[in-house]
mmCIF file of C-alpha atoms in Angstrom:
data_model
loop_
_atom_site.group_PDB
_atom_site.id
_atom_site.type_symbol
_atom_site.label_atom_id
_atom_site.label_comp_id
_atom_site.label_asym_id
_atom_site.label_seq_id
_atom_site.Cartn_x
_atom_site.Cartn_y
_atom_site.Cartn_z
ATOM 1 C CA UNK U 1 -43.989 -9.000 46.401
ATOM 2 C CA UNK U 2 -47.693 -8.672 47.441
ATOM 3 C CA UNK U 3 -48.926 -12.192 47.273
ATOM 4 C CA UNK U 4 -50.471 -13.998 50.079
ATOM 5 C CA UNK U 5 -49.191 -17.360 48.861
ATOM 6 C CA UNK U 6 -45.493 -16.094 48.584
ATOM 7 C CA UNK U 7 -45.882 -14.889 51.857
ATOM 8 C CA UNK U 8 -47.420 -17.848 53.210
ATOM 9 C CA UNK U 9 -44.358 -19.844 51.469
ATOM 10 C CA UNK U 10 -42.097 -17.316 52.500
ATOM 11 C CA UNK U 11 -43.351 -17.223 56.185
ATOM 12 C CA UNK U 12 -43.142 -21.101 56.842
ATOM 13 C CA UNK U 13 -40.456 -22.623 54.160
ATOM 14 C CA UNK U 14 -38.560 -19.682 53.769
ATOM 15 C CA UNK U 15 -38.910 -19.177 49.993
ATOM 16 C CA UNK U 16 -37.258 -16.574 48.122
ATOM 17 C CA UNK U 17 -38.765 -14.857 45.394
ATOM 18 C CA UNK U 18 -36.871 -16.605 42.837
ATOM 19 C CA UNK U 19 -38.099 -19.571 43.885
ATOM 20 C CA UNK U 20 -41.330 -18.408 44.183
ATOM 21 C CA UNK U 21 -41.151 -17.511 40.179
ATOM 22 C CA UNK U 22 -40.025 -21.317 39.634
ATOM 23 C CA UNK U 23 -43.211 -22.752 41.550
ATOM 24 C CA UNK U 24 -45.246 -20.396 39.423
ATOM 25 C CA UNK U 25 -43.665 -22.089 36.503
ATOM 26 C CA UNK U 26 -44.462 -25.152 37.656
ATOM 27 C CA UNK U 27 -48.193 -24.571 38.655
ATOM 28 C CA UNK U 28 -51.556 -24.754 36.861
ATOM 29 C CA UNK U 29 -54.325 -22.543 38.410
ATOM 30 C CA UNK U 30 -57.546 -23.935 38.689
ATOM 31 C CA UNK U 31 -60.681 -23.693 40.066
ATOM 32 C CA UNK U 32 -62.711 -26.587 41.277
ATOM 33 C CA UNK U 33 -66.444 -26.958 41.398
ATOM 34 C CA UNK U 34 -67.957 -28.137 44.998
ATOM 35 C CA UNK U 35 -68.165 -32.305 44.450
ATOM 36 C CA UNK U 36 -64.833 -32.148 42.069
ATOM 37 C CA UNK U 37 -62.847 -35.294 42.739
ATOM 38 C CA UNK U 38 -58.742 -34.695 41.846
ATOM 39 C CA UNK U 39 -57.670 -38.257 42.911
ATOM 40 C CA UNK U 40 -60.660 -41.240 43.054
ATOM 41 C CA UNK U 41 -59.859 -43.591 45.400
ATOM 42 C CA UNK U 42 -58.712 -46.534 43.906
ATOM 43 C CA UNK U 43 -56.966 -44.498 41.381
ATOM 44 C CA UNK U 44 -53.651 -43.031 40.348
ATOM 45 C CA UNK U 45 -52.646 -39.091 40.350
ATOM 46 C CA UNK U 46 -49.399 -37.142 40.756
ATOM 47 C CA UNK U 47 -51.075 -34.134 41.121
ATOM 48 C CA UNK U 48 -50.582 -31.814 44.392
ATOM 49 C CA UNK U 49 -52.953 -29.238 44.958
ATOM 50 C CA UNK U 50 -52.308 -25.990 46.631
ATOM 51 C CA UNK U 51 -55.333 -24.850 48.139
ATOM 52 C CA UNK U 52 -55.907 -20.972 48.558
ATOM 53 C CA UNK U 53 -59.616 -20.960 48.951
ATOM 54 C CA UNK U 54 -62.779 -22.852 49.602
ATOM 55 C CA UNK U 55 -62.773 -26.407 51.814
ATOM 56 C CA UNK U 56 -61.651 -29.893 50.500
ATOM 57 C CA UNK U 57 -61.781 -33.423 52.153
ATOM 58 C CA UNK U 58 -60.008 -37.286 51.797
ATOM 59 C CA UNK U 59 -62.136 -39.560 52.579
ATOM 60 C CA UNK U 60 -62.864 -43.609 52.317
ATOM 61 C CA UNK U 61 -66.121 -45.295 51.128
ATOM 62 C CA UNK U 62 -66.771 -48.433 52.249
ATOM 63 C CA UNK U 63 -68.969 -50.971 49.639
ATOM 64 C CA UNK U 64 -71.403 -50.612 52.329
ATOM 65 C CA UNK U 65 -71.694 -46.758 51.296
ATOM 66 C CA UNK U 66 -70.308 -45.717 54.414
ATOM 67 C CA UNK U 67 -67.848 -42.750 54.609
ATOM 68 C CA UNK U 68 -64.479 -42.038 57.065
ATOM 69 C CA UNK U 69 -63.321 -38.195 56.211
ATOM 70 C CA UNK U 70 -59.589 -38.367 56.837
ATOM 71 C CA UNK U 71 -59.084 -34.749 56.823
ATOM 72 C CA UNK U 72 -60.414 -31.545 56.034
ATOM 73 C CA UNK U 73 -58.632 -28.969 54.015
ATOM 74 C CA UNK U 74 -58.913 -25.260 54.497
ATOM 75 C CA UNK U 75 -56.316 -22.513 53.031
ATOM 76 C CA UNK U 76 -53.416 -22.773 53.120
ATOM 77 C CA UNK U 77 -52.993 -26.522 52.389
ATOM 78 C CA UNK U 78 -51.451 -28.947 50.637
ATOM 79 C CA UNK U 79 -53.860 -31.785 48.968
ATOM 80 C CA UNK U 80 -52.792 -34.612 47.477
ATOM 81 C CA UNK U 81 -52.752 -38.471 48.137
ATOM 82 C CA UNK U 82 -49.347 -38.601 49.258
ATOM 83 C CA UNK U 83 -48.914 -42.011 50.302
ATOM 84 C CA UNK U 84 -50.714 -43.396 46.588
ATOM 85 C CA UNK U 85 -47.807 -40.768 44.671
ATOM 86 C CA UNK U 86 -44.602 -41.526 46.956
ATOM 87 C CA UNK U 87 -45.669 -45.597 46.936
ATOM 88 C CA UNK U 88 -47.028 -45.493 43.527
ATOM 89 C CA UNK U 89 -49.533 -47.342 44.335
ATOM 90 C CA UNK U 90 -53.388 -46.700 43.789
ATOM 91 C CA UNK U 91 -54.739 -44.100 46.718
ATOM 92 C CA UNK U 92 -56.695 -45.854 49.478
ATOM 93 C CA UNK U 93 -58.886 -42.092 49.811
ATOM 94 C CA UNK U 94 -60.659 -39.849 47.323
ATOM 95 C CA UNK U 95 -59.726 -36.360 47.334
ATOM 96 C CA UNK U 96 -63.003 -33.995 46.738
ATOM 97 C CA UNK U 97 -63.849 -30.588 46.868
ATOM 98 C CA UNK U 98 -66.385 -29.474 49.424
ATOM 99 C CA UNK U 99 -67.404 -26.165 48.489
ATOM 100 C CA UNK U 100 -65.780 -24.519 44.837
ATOM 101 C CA UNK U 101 -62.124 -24.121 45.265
ATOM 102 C CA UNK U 102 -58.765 -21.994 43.858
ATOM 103 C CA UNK U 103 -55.973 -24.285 44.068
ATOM 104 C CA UNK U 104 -52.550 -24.485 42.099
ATOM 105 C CA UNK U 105 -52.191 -27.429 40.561
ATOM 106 C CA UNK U 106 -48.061 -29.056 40.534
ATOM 107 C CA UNK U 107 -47.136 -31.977 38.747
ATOM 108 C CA UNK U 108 -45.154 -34.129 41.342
ATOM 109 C CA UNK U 109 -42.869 -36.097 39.388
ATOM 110 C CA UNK U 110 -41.788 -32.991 37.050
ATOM 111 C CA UNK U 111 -41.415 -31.030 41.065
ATOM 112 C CA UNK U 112 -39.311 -34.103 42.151
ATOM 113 C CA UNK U 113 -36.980 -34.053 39.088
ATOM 114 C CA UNK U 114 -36.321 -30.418 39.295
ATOM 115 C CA UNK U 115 -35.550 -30.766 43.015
ATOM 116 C CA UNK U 116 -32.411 -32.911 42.157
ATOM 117 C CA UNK U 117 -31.056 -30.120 40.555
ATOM 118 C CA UNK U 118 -32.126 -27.247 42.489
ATOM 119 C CA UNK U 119 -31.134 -27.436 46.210
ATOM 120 C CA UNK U 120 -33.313 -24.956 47.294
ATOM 121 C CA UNK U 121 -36.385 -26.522 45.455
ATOM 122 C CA UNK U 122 -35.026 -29.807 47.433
ATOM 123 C CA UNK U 123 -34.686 -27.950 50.928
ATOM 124 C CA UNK U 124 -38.385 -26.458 50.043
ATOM 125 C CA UNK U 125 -39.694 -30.421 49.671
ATOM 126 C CA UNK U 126 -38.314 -31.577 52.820
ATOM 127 C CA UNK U 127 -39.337 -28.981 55.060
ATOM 128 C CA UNK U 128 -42.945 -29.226 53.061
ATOM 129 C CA UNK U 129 -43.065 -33.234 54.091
ATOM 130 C CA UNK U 130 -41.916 -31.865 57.740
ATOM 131 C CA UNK U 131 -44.672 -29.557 57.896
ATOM 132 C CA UNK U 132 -47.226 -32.092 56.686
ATOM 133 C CA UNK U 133 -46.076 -34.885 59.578
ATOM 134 C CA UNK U 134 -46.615 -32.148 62.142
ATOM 135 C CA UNK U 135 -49.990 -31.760 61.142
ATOM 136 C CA UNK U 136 -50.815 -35.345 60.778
ATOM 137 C CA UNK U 137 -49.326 -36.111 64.130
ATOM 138 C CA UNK U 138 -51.243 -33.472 65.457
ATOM 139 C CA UNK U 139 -54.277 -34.642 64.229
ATOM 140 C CA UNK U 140 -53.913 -37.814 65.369
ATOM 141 C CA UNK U 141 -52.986 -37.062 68.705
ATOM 142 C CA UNK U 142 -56.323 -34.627 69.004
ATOM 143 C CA UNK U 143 -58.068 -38.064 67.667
ATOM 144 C CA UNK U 144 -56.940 -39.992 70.316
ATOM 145 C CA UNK U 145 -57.391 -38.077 73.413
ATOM 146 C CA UNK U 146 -59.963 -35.563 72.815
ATOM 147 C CA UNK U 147 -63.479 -36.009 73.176
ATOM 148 C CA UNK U 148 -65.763 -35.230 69.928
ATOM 149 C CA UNK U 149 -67.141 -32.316 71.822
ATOM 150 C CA UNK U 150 -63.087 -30.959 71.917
ATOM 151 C CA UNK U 151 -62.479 -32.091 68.628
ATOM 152 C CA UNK U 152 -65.903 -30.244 66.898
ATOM 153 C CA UNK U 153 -64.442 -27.092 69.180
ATOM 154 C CA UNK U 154 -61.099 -27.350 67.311
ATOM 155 C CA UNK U 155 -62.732 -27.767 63.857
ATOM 156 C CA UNK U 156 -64.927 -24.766 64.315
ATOM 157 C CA UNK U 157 -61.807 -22.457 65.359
ATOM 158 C CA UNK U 158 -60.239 -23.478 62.280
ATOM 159 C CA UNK U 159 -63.070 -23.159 60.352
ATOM 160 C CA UNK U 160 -65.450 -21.271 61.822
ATOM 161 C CA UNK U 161 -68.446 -20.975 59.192
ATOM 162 C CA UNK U 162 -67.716 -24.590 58.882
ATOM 163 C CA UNK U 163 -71.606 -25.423 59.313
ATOM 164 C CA UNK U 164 -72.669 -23.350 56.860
ATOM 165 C CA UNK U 165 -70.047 -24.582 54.196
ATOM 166 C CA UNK U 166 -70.578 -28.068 53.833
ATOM 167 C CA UNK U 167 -73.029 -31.130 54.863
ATOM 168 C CA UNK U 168 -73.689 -32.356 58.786
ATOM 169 C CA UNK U 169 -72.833 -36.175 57.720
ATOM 170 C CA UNK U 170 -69.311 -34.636 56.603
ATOM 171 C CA UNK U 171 -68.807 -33.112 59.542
ATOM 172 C CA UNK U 172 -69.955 -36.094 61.591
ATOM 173 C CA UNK U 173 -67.704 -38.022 59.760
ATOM 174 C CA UNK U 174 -64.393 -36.035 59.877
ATOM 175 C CA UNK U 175 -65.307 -36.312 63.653
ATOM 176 C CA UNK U 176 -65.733 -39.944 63.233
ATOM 177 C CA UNK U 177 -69.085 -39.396 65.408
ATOM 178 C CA UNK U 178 -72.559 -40.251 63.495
ATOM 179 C CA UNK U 179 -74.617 -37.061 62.608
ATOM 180 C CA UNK U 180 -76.829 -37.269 65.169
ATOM 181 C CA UNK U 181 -74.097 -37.231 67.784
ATOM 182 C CA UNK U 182 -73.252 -34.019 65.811
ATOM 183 C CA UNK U 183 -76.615 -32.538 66.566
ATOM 184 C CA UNK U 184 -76.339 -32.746 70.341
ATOM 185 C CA UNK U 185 -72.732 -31.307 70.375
ATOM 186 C CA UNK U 186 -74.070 -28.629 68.930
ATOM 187 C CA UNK U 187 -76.900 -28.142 70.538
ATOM 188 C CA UNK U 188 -74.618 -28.096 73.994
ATOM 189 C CA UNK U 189 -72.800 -25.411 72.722
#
């Protein structure tokens, strides 16, 4: 099969082609405009994007207007307010697109209740929610002992057009640095 998101699954879950054909099932394709919002924070969504291309953030707005970017998303990555779908309770971050997106769009719940009949659709869940600790783990441990300077390094490896793409402020903020901060990284480097 010459897909890079079955090999992508295939590569890190181990998912067979059959299962690949359920997930396809299962998924919407969409394409999101930069500014797109799939979960507002404060609200409710089941939804759990697969991003294949463009950039995508969580983030928290304070009433005082001021922003914390929990994460950046590049390809490949799973997007969706995790904690507000598992808990059911409303999600504590908005989810918005940075730049205009391709992402497959899978109803949770109708995902969960297939997985309790399919074992490998099961095994492919848990070793998802593995994968995503790892990466939040990771992420926090950069967070607490790296500098910004190593931190803004990191981003730009993973993304490396990442100035280009989207606004300083979000930047600044995913670094949890202010945006002047930003500007004398970068001006060291």
């Amino acid at each position: 099969m010459n897909n890079p998101n079955f090999d992508f699954l295939k590569s890190k879950f181990n998912v067979s082609e059959e299962l690949f054909k359920i997930l396809q099932g299962l998924a919407v394709k969409k394409t999101l405009k930069a500014g797109e919002k799939t979960a507002k924070q404060g609200g409710m969504s089941n939804k759990v994007l697969f991003l294949t291309s463009g950039l995508m953030r969580a983030v928290q707005t304070l009433e005082s207007g001021k922003e914390f970017t929990k994460n950046i998303f590049s390809p490949i990555s799973f997007v969706a307010p995790f904690s507000s779908i598992l808990q059911k309770k409303p999600s504590l971050l908005c989810y918005e697109a940075l730049t205009d997106c391709k992402v497959f769009e899978i109803n949770f719940h109708e995902f969960l209740k297939l997985s309790h009949t399919n074992i490998e659709l099961s095994n492919l869940y848990n070793r998802v929610l593995e994968y995503i600790f790892i990466i939040y783990e990771k992420k926090q441990l950069e967070s607490m002992s790296l500098n910004a300077t190593e931190r803004y390094k990191i981003l730009k490896k993973q993304i490396p057009d990442i100035d280009n793409l989207i606004a300083q402020y979000q930047i600044a903020s995913y670094l949890n640095i202010t945006p002047v901060q930003l500007s004398r990284i970068r001006k060291t480097l």
